């Protein structure tokens, strides 16, 4: 069993980013990212902090807007429009999910597609479907694809089963895996919470992408011997012996699934660090293209 170390692959991506940043600096350009958080969800807050921290480590320009849960739709739209106009900002990310009174789709549509480093804007969703390389691909699925490539996993002709149909992971992941080219050319099945007899389908997979958002949902019965498993889940489960009172587990029951796998990602240290690394890469791409 091969453990796919996301932390190491992310470091490789970040090394490429540092080289690109130096190259842009020589031309007087510095990529800038604005990260916006509305409300005080602890997991979202932690993600936003680590995105901001990574930017600063790399020497990117980074602006963090932490807004109260009471922020109105209009206030948020005003901020997004300001960031669209700000020449020092090349990437804009509004952390999902926002509080219930915010219309997330309207916020995403307000972001300049050329600065939409999350790849959530309809223009970028369309560009992914059209295989137009000028678009932005959501960071998490992009990171998963890079993990497969770096781990030497053949996707060409393989049967990949994506479990989860979210706009952030499942749908773009399926599009990436079926696209032509490296890390693509797979036969893709998308399963989700309404899928009948899920295990019968995932057992046919050469590659399983678990993006359901339920702790340890994928168990040994879902996985055939020799499969490759990418675990996108980051779930906080109560753990009274842990310092913070919780521990992080994936969507895959790692201990029972790992022995059956050809390769598997751990949680933490798998997909998580890749998401942030791809965000840095997307911000650099935005700076180049703007
Ligand atoms: N929430 C969970 N993942 C993401 C992400 O990649 N981008 C944003 N904006 N919100 C998220």
PDB file of C-alpha atoms and ligand atoms in Angstrom:
ATOM      1  CA  UNK A   1       0.000   0.000   0.000  1.00  0.00           C
ATOM      2  CA  UNK A   2       1.296   3.400  -1.076  1.00  0.00           C
ATOM      3  CA  UNK A   3       0.495   6.343   1.185  1.00  0.00           C
ATOM      4  CA  UNK A   4       0.006   9.409  -1.030  1.00  0.00           C
ATOM      5  CA  UNK A   5       1.632  12.199   0.954  1.00  0.00           C
ATOM      6  CA  UNK A   6      -0.222  15.402   0.160  1.00  0.00           C
ATOM      7  CA  UNK A   7       2.112  17.470   2.273  1.00  0.00           C
ATOM      8  CA  UNK A   8       5.087  16.461   0.094  1.00  0.00           C
ATOM      9  CA  UNK A   9       3.301  16.980  -3.224  1.00  0.00           C
ATOM     10  CA  UNK A  10       1.987  20.346  -1.979  1.00  0.00           C
ATOM     11  CA  UNK A  11       5.566  21.353  -1.174  1.00  0.00           C
ATOM     12  CA  UNK A  12       6.543  20.550  -4.764  1.00  0.00           C
ATOM     13  CA  UNK A  13       3.677  22.751  -6.063  1.00  0.00           C
ATOM     14  CA  UNK A  14       4.725  25.537  -3.694  1.00  0.00           C
ATOM     15  CA  UNK A  15       8.316  25.308  -4.959  1.00  0.00           C
ATOM     16  CA  UNK A  16       6.962  25.891  -8.478  1.00  0.00           C
ATOM     17  CA  UNK A  17       4.942  28.804  -7.075  1.00  0.00           C
ATOM     18  CA  UNK A  18       8.045  30.380  -5.513  1.00  0.00           C
ATOM     19  CA  UNK A  19       9.827  30.183  -8.875  1.00  0.00           C
ATOM     20  CA  UNK A  20       6.838  31.767 -10.649  1.00  0.00           C
ATOM     21  CA  UNK A  21       6.573  34.496  -8.017  1.00  0.00           C
ATOM     22  CA  UNK A  22      10.263  35.357  -8.472  1.00  0.00           C
ATOM     23  CA  UNK A  23       9.767  35.493 -12.236  1.00  0.00           C
ATOM     24  CA  UNK A  24       6.772  37.832 -11.844  1.00  0.00           C
ATOM     25  CA  UNK A  25       8.701  39.965  -9.326  1.00  0.00           C
ATOM     26  CA  UNK A  26      11.422  40.467 -11.949  1.00  0.00           C
ATOM     27  CA  UNK A  27       8.691  42.006 -14.123  1.00  0.00           C
ATOM     28  CA  UNK A  28       7.472  44.184 -11.239  1.00  0.00           C
ATOM     29  CA  UNK A  29       4.364  42.092 -10.545  1.00  0.00           C
ATOM     30  CA  UNK A  30       3.194  40.638  -7.237  1.00  0.00           C
ATOM     31  CA  UNK A  31       0.176  38.310  -7.135  1.00  0.00           C
ATOM     32  CA  UNK A  32      -2.454  39.420  -4.635  1.00  0.00           C
ATOM     33  CA  UNK A  33      -5.218  37.353  -3.032  1.00  0.00           C
ATOM     34  CA  UNK A  34      -8.221  38.599  -1.075  1.00  0.00           C
ATOM     35  CA  UNK A  35      -9.898  36.061   1.199  1.00  0.00           C
ATOM     36  CA  UNK A  36     -13.313  36.920   2.600  1.00  0.00           C
ATOM     37  CA  UNK A  37     -14.950  35.148   5.539  1.00  0.00           C
ATOM     38  CA  UNK A  38     -18.452  35.994   6.722  1.00  0.00           C
ATOM     39  CA  UNK A  39     -19.426  34.668  10.145  1.00  0.00           C
ATOM     40  CA  UNK A  40     -17.541  32.678  12.723  1.00  0.00           C
ATOM     41  CA  UNK A  41     -17.701  29.027  11.709  1.00  0.00           C
ATOM     42  CA  UNK A  42     -14.568  27.622  13.396  1.00  0.00           C
ATOM     43  CA  UNK A  43     -13.553  25.316  10.522  1.00  0.00           C
ATOM     44  CA  UNK A  44     -13.979  28.097   7.920  1.00  0.00           C
ATOM     45  CA  UNK A  45     -12.024  30.457  10.124  1.00  0.00           C
ATOM     46  CA  UNK A  46      -9.183  27.941  10.353  1.00  0.00           C
ATOM     47  CA  UNK A  47      -9.139  27.484   6.547  1.00  0.00           C
ATOM     48  CA  UNK A  48      -9.112  31.232   5.903  1.00  0.00           C
ATOM     49  CA  UNK A  49      -6.258  31.737   8.368  1.00  0.00           C
ATOM     50  CA  UNK A  50      -4.155  29.013   6.780  1.00  0.00           C
ATOM     51  CA  UNK A  51      -4.769  30.431   3.275  1.00  0.00           C
ATOM     52  CA  UNK A  52      -3.688  33.887   4.441  1.00  0.00           C
ATOM     53  CA  UNK A  53      -0.659  32.463   6.257  1.00  0.00           C
ATOM     54  CA  UNK A  54       0.505  30.487   3.208  1.00  0.00           C
ATOM     55  CA  UNK A  55       0.240  33.621   1.032  1.00  0.00           C
ATOM     56  CA  UNK A  56       2.411  35.562   3.437  1.00  0.00           C
ATOM     57  CA  UNK A  57       4.967  32.727   3.624  1.00  0.00           C
ATOM     58  CA  UNK A  58       5.293  32.775  -0.157  1.00  0.00           C
ATOM     59  CA  UNK A  59       5.535  36.549  -0.289  1.00  0.00           C
ATOM     60  CA  UNK A  60       2.202  37.031  -2.019  1.00  0.00           C
ATOM     61  CA  UNK A  61       0.134  40.102  -1.292  1.00  0.00           C
ATOM     62  CA  UNK A  62      -2.702  38.890   0.911  1.00  0.00           C
ATOM     63  CA  UNK A  63      -5.714  40.660   2.327  1.00  0.00           C
ATOM     64  CA  UNK A  64      -8.050  38.959   4.775  1.00  0.00           C
ATOM     65  CA  UNK A  65     -11.557  40.300   5.385  1.00  0.00           C
ATOM     66  CA  UNK A  66     -13.218  38.707   8.414  1.00  0.00           C
ATOM     67  CA  UNK A  67     -16.769  40.040   8.513  1.00  0.00           C
ATOM     68  CA  UNK A  68     -19.442  39.489  11.187  1.00  0.00           C
ATOM     69  CA  UNK A  69     -22.287  37.012  10.584  1.00  0.00           C
ATOM     70  CA  UNK A  70     -24.642  40.013  10.487  1.00  0.00           C
ATOM     71  CA  UNK A  71     -23.018  41.327   7.259  1.00  0.00           C
ATOM     72  CA  UNK A  72     -25.709  42.044   4.658  1.00  0.00           C
ATOM     73  CA  UNK A  73     -25.813  40.814   1.093  1.00  0.00           C
ATOM     74  CA  UNK A  74     -25.346  44.428  -0.096  1.00  0.00           C
ATOM     75  CA  UNK A  75     -22.286  44.979   2.109  1.00  0.00           C
ATOM     76  CA  UNK A  76     -20.718  41.809   0.785  1.00  0.00           C
ATOM     77  CA  UNK A  77     -21.513  42.727  -2.827  1.00  0.00           C
ATOM     78  CA  UNK A  78     -19.961  46.150  -2.279  1.00  0.00           C
ATOM     79  CA  UNK A  79     -16.769  44.553  -0.963  1.00  0.00           C
ATOM     80  CA  UNK A  80     -16.591  42.113  -3.894  1.00  0.00           C
ATOM     81  CA  UNK A  81     -17.008  44.993  -6.374  1.00  0.00           C
ATOM     82  CA  UNK A  82     -14.234  46.949  -4.638  1.00  0.00           C
ATOM     83  CA  UNK A  83     -11.938  43.929  -4.876  1.00  0.00           C
ATOM     84  CA  UNK A  84     -12.844  43.485  -8.572  1.00  0.00           C
ATOM     85  CA  UNK A  85     -11.572  47.033  -9.166  1.00  0.00           C
ATOM     86  CA  UNK A  86      -8.455  46.761  -6.967  1.00  0.00           C
ATOM     87  CA  UNK A  87      -5.362  46.422  -9.207  1.00  0.00           C
ATOM     88  CA  UNK A  88      -3.303  44.877  -6.360  1.00  0.00           C
ATOM     89  CA  UNK A  89      -5.788  41.989  -6.096  1.00  0.00           C
ATOM     90  CA  UNK A  90      -5.697  39.204  -8.706  1.00  0.00           C
ATOM     91  CA  UNK A  91      -7.641  36.537  -6.840  1.00  0.00           C
ATOM     92  CA  UNK A  92     -10.843  36.775  -4.800  1.00  0.00           C
ATOM     93  CA  UNK A  93     -12.134  33.974  -2.587  1.00  0.00           C
ATOM     94  CA  UNK A  94     -15.294  34.147  -0.506  1.00  0.00           C
ATOM     95  CA  UNK A  95     -15.202  31.240   1.912  1.00  0.00           C
ATOM     96  CA  UNK A  96     -18.101  28.806   1.526  1.00  0.00           C
ATOM     97  CA  UNK A  97     -20.592  28.276   3.051  1.00  0.00           C
ATOM     98  CA  UNK A  98     -21.687  31.809   4.005  1.00  0.00           C
ATOM     99  CA  UNK A  99     -24.446  32.428   6.581  1.00  0.00           C
ATOM    100  CA  UNK A 100     -27.966  31.463   5.452  1.00  0.00           C
ATOM    101  CA  UNK A 101     -29.172  34.994   4.685  1.00  0.00           C
ATOM    102  CA  UNK A 102     -26.471  35.410   2.020  1.00  0.00           C
ATOM    103  CA  UNK A 103     -27.312  34.374  -1.548  1.00  0.00           C
ATOM    104  CA  UNK A 104     -24.056  32.604  -2.362  1.00  0.00           C
ATOM    105  CA  UNK A 105     -24.784  32.189  -6.082  1.00  0.00           C
ATOM    106  CA  UNK A 106     -25.292  35.950  -6.441  1.00  0.00           C
ATOM    107  CA  UNK A 107     -22.005  36.646  -4.651  1.00  0.00           C
ATOM    108  CA  UNK A 108     -20.120  34.198  -6.860  1.00  0.00           C
ATOM    109  CA  UNK A 109     -21.618  35.787  -9.990  1.00  0.00           C
ATOM    110  CA  UNK A 110     -20.481  39.219  -8.787  1.00  0.00           C
ATOM    111  CA  UNK A 111     -16.816  38.141  -8.704  1.00  0.00           C
ATOM    112  CA  UNK A 112     -14.857  39.092 -11.837  1.00  0.00           C
ATOM    113  CA  UNK A 113     -14.363  35.682 -13.553  1.00  0.00           C
ATOM    114  CA  UNK A 114     -10.745  36.681 -14.267  1.00  0.00           C
ATOM    115  CA  UNK A 115     -10.208  36.919 -10.468  1.00  0.00           C
ATOM    116  CA  UNK A 116     -12.312  33.873  -9.535  1.00  0.00           C
ATOM    117  CA  UNK A 117      -9.453  31.687  -8.273  1.00  0.00           C
ATOM    118  CA  UNK A 118     -12.032  29.311  -6.726  1.00  0.00           C
ATOM    119  CA  UNK A 119     -13.397  28.497 -10.184  1.00  0.00           C
ATOM    120  CA  UNK A 120     -17.004  28.806  -8.968  1.00  0.00           C
ATOM    121  CA  UNK A 121     -18.207  31.500 -11.423  1.00  0.00           C
ATOM    122  CA  UNK A 122     -20.462  30.172 -14.238  1.00  0.00           C
ATOM    123  CA  UNK A 123     -17.898  31.356 -16.809  1.00  0.00           C
ATOM    124  CA  UNK A 124     -15.210  29.200 -15.191  1.00  0.00           C
ATOM    125  CA  UNK A 125     -17.561  26.244 -14.743  1.00  0.00           C
ATOM    126  CA  UNK A 126     -18.278  26.483 -18.480  1.00  0.00           C
ATOM    127  CA  UNK A 127     -14.589  26.776 -19.342  1.00  0.00           C
ATOM    128  CA  UNK A 128     -13.884  23.578 -17.396  1.00  0.00           C
ATOM    129  CA  UNK A 129     -16.653  21.764 -19.274  1.00  0.00           C
ATOM    130  CA  UNK A 130     -15.282  23.165 -22.545  1.00  0.00           C
ATOM    131  CA  UNK A 131     -11.689  22.226 -21.585  1.00  0.00           C
ATOM    132  CA  UNK A 132     -10.617  25.851 -22.081  1.00  0.00           C
ATOM    133  CA  UNK A 133      -7.283  26.181 -20.226  1.00  0.00           C
ATOM    134  CA  UNK A 134      -7.749  29.920 -19.579  1.00  0.00           C
ATOM    135  CA  UNK A 135     -10.401  29.151 -16.933  1.00  0.00           C
ATOM    136  CA  UNK A 136      -9.955  28.516 -13.228  1.00  0.00           C
ATOM    137  CA  UNK A 137     -10.554  25.025 -11.856  1.00  0.00           C
ATOM    138  CA  UNK A 138     -11.692  24.631  -8.218  1.00  0.00           C
ATOM    139  CA  UNK A 139      -8.650  24.096  -6.000  1.00  0.00           C
ATOM    140  CA  UNK A 140      -9.652  20.870  -4.249  1.00  0.00           C
ATOM    141  CA  UNK A 141     -10.372  18.741  -7.344  1.00  0.00           C
ATOM    142  CA  UNK A 142      -7.364  20.285  -9.087  1.00  0.00           C
ATOM    143  CA  UNK A 143      -5.255  19.197  -6.104  1.00  0.00           C
ATOM    144  CA  UNK A 144      -6.717  15.674  -6.202  1.00  0.00           C
ATOM    145  CA  UNK A 145      -5.858  15.342  -9.890  1.00  0.00           C
ATOM    146  CA  UNK A 146      -2.308  16.528  -9.244  1.00  0.00           C
ATOM    147  CA  UNK A 147      -1.977  13.976  -6.412  1.00  0.00           C
ATOM    148  CA  UNK A 148      -2.978  11.180  -8.807  1.00  0.00           C
ATOM    149  CA  UNK A 149      -0.472  12.384 -11.405  1.00  0.00           C
ATOM    150  CA  UNK A 150       2.395  12.755  -8.922  1.00  0.00           C
ATOM    151  CA  UNK A 151       1.656   9.358  -7.347  1.00  0.00           C
ATOM    152  CA  UNK A 152       1.942   7.777 -10.801  1.00  0.00           C
ATOM    153  CA  UNK A 153      -1.684   6.593 -10.864  1.00  0.00           C
ATOM    154  CA  UNK A 154      -2.914   5.909 -14.381  1.00  0.00           C
ATOM    155  CA  UNK A 155      -6.275   7.616 -14.974  1.00  0.00           C
ATOM    156  CA  UNK A 156      -6.333   6.953 -18.720  1.00  0.00           C
ATOM    157  CA  UNK A 157      -9.044   4.350 -19.332  1.00  0.00           C
ATOM    158  CA  UNK A 158      -9.544   3.794 -15.596  1.00  0.00           C
ATOM    159  CA  UNK A 159     -12.962   3.692 -13.958  1.00  0.00           C
ATOM    160  CA  UNK A 160     -13.137   6.552 -11.459  1.00  0.00           C
ATOM    161  CA  UNK A 161     -16.098   6.771  -9.098  1.00  0.00           C
ATOM    162  CA  UNK A 162     -16.649  10.197  -7.568  1.00  0.00           C
ATOM    163  CA  UNK A 163     -18.813  10.006  -4.451  1.00  0.00           C
ATOM    164  CA  UNK A 164     -20.386  13.443  -3.967  1.00  0.00           C
ATOM    165  CA  UNK A 165     -21.881  15.930  -6.431  1.00  0.00           C
ATOM    166  CA  UNK A 166     -21.034  19.294  -4.892  1.00  0.00           C
ATOM    167  CA  UNK A 167     -20.150  22.356  -6.951  1.00  0.00           C
ATOM    168  CA  UNK A 168     -16.882  22.633  -4.987  1.00  0.00           C
ATOM    169  CA  UNK A 169     -15.594  19.074  -5.425  1.00  0.00           C
ATOM    170  CA  UNK A 170     -17.763  16.338  -6.964  1.00  0.00           C
ATOM    171  CA  UNK A 171     -18.891  17.953 -10.213  1.00  0.00           C
ATOM    172  CA  UNK A 172     -15.598  19.633 -11.152  1.00  0.00           C
ATOM    173  CA  UNK A 173     -13.705  16.470 -10.131  1.00  0.00           C
ATOM    174  CA  UNK A 174     -15.788  14.412 -12.548  1.00  0.00           C
ATOM    175  CA  UNK A 175     -15.163  16.912 -15.343  1.00  0.00           C
ATOM    176  CA  UNK A 176     -11.410  16.934 -14.729  1.00  0.00           C
ATOM    177  CA  UNK A 177     -11.169  13.144 -14.707  1.00  0.00           C
ATOM    178  CA  UNK A 178     -13.132  12.780 -17.952  1.00  0.00           C
ATOM    179  CA  UNK A 179     -11.303  15.620 -19.749  1.00  0.00           C
ATOM    180  CA  UNK A 180      -8.692  14.785 -22.350  1.00  0.00           C
ATOM    181  CA  UNK A 181      -5.056  14.778 -21.288  1.00  0.00           C
ATOM    182  CA  UNK A 182      -2.825  13.992 -18.331  1.00  0.00           C
ATOM    183  CA  UNK A 183      -4.759  13.028 -15.202  1.00  0.00           C
ATOM    184  CA  UNK A 184      -7.868  12.645 -17.365  1.00  0.00           C
ATOM    185  CA  UNK A 185      -9.295  10.239 -19.954  1.00  0.00           C
ATOM    186  CA  UNK A 186     -11.052   8.285 -17.219  1.00  0.00           C
ATOM    187  CA  UNK A 187     -14.457   6.646 -17.373  1.00  0.00           C
ATOM    188  CA  UNK A 188     -16.323   8.518 -14.669  1.00  0.00           C
ATOM    189  CA  UNK A 189     -19.297   7.580 -12.517  1.00  0.00           C
ATOM    190  CA  UNK A 190     -20.747  10.155 -10.142  1.00  0.00           C
ATOM    191  CA  UNK A 191     -22.525   8.711  -7.103  1.00  0.00           C
ATOM    192  CA  UNK A 192     -24.201  10.670  -4.303  1.00  0.00           C
ATOM    193  CA  UNK A 193     -26.496  10.465  -1.295  1.00  0.00           C
ATOM    194  CA  UNK A 194     -29.420   9.168  -3.402  1.00  0.00           C
ATOM    195  CA  UNK A 195     -27.435   6.473  -5.192  1.00  0.00           C
ATOM    196  CA  UNK A 196     -28.924   3.002  -4.823  1.00  0.00           C
ATOM    197  CA  UNK A 197     -26.499   0.294  -3.619  1.00  0.00           C
ATOM    198  CA  UNK A 198     -23.481   2.583  -3.486  1.00  0.00           C
ATOM    199  CA  UNK A 199     -21.080  -0.184  -2.474  1.00  0.00           C
ATOM    200  CA  UNK A 200     -21.914  -2.205  -5.620  1.00  0.00           C
ATOM    201  CA  UNK A 201     -20.828   0.801  -7.700  1.00  0.00           C
ATOM    202  CA  UNK A 202     -17.737   1.858  -5.750  1.00  0.00           C
ATOM    203  CA  UNK A 203     -16.520  -1.758  -5.771  1.00  0.00           C
ATOM    204  CA  UNK A 204     -16.193  -1.418  -9.563  1.00  0.00           C
ATOM    205  CA  UNK A 205     -13.858   1.564  -9.220  1.00  0.00           C
ATOM    206  CA  UNK A 206     -10.156   1.635  -9.990  1.00  0.00           C
ATOM    207  CA  UNK A 207     -10.123   5.074  -8.362  1.00  0.00           C
ATOM    208  CA  UNK A 208     -12.534   6.314  -5.673  1.00  0.00           C
ATOM    209  CA  UNK A 209     -12.793  10.013  -4.872  1.00  0.00           C
ATOM    210  CA  UNK A 210     -14.625  10.325  -1.548  1.00  0.00           C
ATOM    211  CA  UNK A 211     -16.204  13.781  -1.211  1.00  0.00           C
ATOM    212  CA  UNK A 212     -19.377  13.186   0.764  1.00  0.00           C
ATOM    213  CA  UNK A 213     -18.658  15.151   3.917  1.00  0.00           C
ATOM    214  CA  UNK A 214     -19.584  12.319   6.284  1.00  0.00           C
ATOM    215  CA  UNK A 215     -16.978  10.948   8.686  1.00  0.00           C
ATOM    216  CA  UNK A 216     -15.631   7.476   7.795  1.00  0.00           C
ATOM    217  CA  UNK A 217     -18.549   6.802   5.440  1.00  0.00           C
ATOM    218  CA  UNK A 218     -16.538   4.722   2.952  1.00  0.00           C
ATOM    219  CA  UNK A 219     -15.735   1.376   4.562  1.00  0.00           C
ATOM    220  CA  UNK A 220     -13.943  -1.808   3.496  1.00  0.00           C
ATOM    221  CA  UNK A 221     -17.115  -3.158   1.812  1.00  0.00           C
ATOM    222  CA  UNK A 222     -17.071  -0.199  -0.642  1.00  0.00           C
ATOM    223  CA  UNK A 223     -13.553  -0.852  -1.933  1.00  0.00           C
ATOM    224  CA  UNK A 224     -12.150  -3.605  -4.113  1.00  0.00           C
ATOM    225  CA  UNK A 225      -8.625  -4.923  -3.595  1.00  0.00           C
ATOM    226  CA  UNK A 226      -6.044  -2.781  -5.372  1.00  0.00           C
ATOM    227  CA  UNK A 227      -8.162   0.360  -5.686  1.00  0.00           C
ATOM    228  CA  UNK A 228      -6.790   3.879  -5.302  1.00  0.00           C
ATOM    229  CA  UNK A 229      -8.660   6.033  -2.762  1.00  0.00           C
ATOM    230  CA  UNK A 230      -8.533   9.832  -2.550  1.00  0.00           C
ATOM    231  CA  UNK A 231     -10.175  11.085   0.637  1.00  0.00           C
ATOM    232  CA  UNK A 232     -11.425  14.669   0.339  1.00  0.00           C
ATOM    233  CA  UNK A 233     -13.231  14.712   3.690  1.00  0.00           C
ATOM    234  CA  UNK A 234     -12.099  16.824   6.613  1.00  0.00           C
ATOM    235  CA  UNK A 235     -14.561  16.130   9.423  1.00  0.00           C
ATOM    236  CA  UNK A 236     -14.219  17.218  13.019  1.00  0.00           C
ATOM    237  CA  UNK A 237     -15.343  14.457  15.360  1.00  0.00           C
ATOM    238  CA  UNK A 238     -15.537  14.817  19.109  1.00  0.00           C
ATOM    239  CA  UNK A 239     -12.517  13.358  20.901  1.00  0.00           C
ATOM    240  CA  UNK A 240     -12.314  14.112  24.573  1.00  0.00           C
ATOM    241  CA  UNK A 241      -8.689  12.969  24.865  1.00  0.00           C
ATOM    242  CA  UNK A 242      -7.516  15.274  22.069  1.00  0.00           C
ATOM    243  CA  UNK A 243      -6.189  18.714  23.136  1.00  0.00           C
ATOM    244  CA  UNK A 244      -8.784  20.591  21.099  1.00  0.00           C
ATOM    245  CA  UNK A 245     -11.644  18.260  22.060  1.00  0.00           C
ATOM    246  CA  UNK A 246     -11.897  16.981  18.484  1.00  0.00           C
ATOM    247  CA  UNK A 247      -9.867  15.147  15.887  1.00  0.00           C
ATOM    248  CA  UNK A 248      -9.986  15.234  12.100  1.00  0.00           C
ATOM    249  CA  UNK A 249     -11.179  12.213  10.160  1.00  0.00           C
ATOM    250  CA  UNK A 250     -11.795  11.771   6.459  1.00  0.00           C
ATOM    251  CA  UNK A 251     -14.797  10.419   4.572  1.00  0.00           C
ATOM    252  CA  UNK A 252     -12.968   7.082   4.478  1.00  0.00           C
ATOM    253  CA  UNK A 253     -12.567   4.654   7.387  1.00  0.00           C
ATOM    254  CA  UNK A 254      -8.801   4.670   6.860  1.00  0.00           C
ATOM    255  CA  UNK A 255      -7.791   1.782   9.143  1.00  0.00           C
ATOM    256  CA  UNK A 256     -10.039  -0.787   7.474  1.00  0.00           C
ATOM    257  CA  UNK A 257      -9.783   0.567   3.905  1.00  0.00           C
ATOM    258  CA  UNK A 258      -6.031   1.245   3.626  1.00  0.00           C
ATOM    259  CA  UNK A 259      -4.913  -2.441   3.742  1.00  0.00           C
ATOM    260  CA  UNK A 260      -7.050  -3.149   0.631  1.00  0.00           C
ATOM    261  CA  UNK A 261      -5.679  -0.224  -1.392  1.00  0.00           C
ATOM    262  CA  UNK A 262      -2.949   0.147  -3.940  1.00  0.00           C
ATOM    263  CA  UNK A 263      -2.695   3.774  -2.806  1.00  0.00           C
ATOM    264  CA  UNK A 264      -4.610   6.051  -0.424  1.00  0.00           C
ATOM    265  CA  UNK A 265      -4.401   9.594   0.920  1.00  0.00           C
ATOM    266  CA  UNK A 266      -4.303  10.186   4.692  1.00  0.00           C
ATOM    267  CA  UNK A 267      -6.370  12.758   6.635  1.00  0.00           C
ATOM    268  CA  UNK A 268      -4.849  15.098   7.656  1.00  0.00           C
ATOM    269  CA  UNK A 269      -1.867  15.493   5.311  1.00  0.00           C
ATOM    270  CA  UNK A 270      -3.562  14.347   2.091  1.00  0.00           C
ATOM    271  CA  UNK A 271      -5.870  16.531   0.018  1.00  0.00           C
ATOM    272  CA  UNK A 272      -5.969  19.446   2.530  1.00  0.00           C
ATOM    273  CA  UNK A 273      -2.495  20.882   1.878  1.00  0.00           C
ATOM    274  CA  UNK A 274      -3.031  20.436  -1.874  1.00  0.00           C
ATOM    275  CA  UNK A 275      -6.112  22.674  -1.838  1.00  0.00           C
ATOM    276  CA  UNK A 276      -4.099  25.562  -0.433  1.00  0.00           C
ATOM    277  CA  UNK A 277      -1.174  24.954  -2.801  1.00  0.00           C
ATOM    278  CA  UNK A 278      -3.517  24.993  -5.823  1.00  0.00           C
ATOM    279  CA  UNK A 279      -5.075  28.227  -4.570  1.00  0.00           C
ATOM    280  CA  UNK A 280      -1.614  29.796  -4.620  1.00  0.00           C
ATOM    281  CA  UNK A 281      -1.055  28.415  -8.134  1.00  0.00           C
ATOM    282  CA  UNK A 282      -4.423  29.780  -9.313  1.00  0.00           C
ATOM    283  CA  UNK A 283      -3.627  33.216  -7.866  1.00  0.00           C
ATOM    284  CA  UNK A 284      -0.332  33.265  -9.771  1.00  0.00           C
ATOM    285  CA  UNK A 285      -2.176  32.233 -12.944  1.00  0.00           C
ATOM    286  CA  UNK A 286      -4.687  35.062 -12.416  1.00  0.00           C
ATOM    287  CA  UNK A 287      -1.857  37.574 -11.972  1.00  0.00           C
ATOM    288  CA  UNK A 288      -0.228  36.386 -15.214  1.00  0.00           C
ATOM    289  CA  UNK A 289      -3.482  36.546 -17.179  1.00  0.00           C
ATOM    290  CA  UNK A 290      -4.732  39.914 -15.888  1.00  0.00           C
TER     291      UNK A 290
HETATM  292  N1  LIG B   1     -15.189  25.796   1.417  1.00  0.00           N
HETATM  293  C1  LIG B   1     -14.663  24.559   1.355  1.00  0.00           C
HETATM  294  N2  LIG B   1     -13.761  24.480   0.356  1.00  0.00           N
HETATM  295  C2  LIG B   1     -13.718  25.709  -0.221  1.00  0.00           C
HETATM  296  C3  LIG B   1     -12.974  26.254  -1.294  1.00  0.00           C
HETATM  297  O1  LIG B   1     -12.167  25.598  -1.968  1.00  0.00           O
HETATM  298  N3  LIG B   1     -13.204  27.565  -1.562  1.00  0.00           N
HETATM  299  C4  LIG B   1     -14.110  28.303  -0.875  1.00  0.00           C
HETATM  300  N4  LIG B   1     -14.287  29.575  -1.226  1.00  0.00           N
HETATM  301  N5  LIG B   1     -14.815  27.821   0.118  1.00  0.00           N
HETATM  302  C5  LIG B   1     -14.616  26.530   0.456  1.00  0.00           C
END
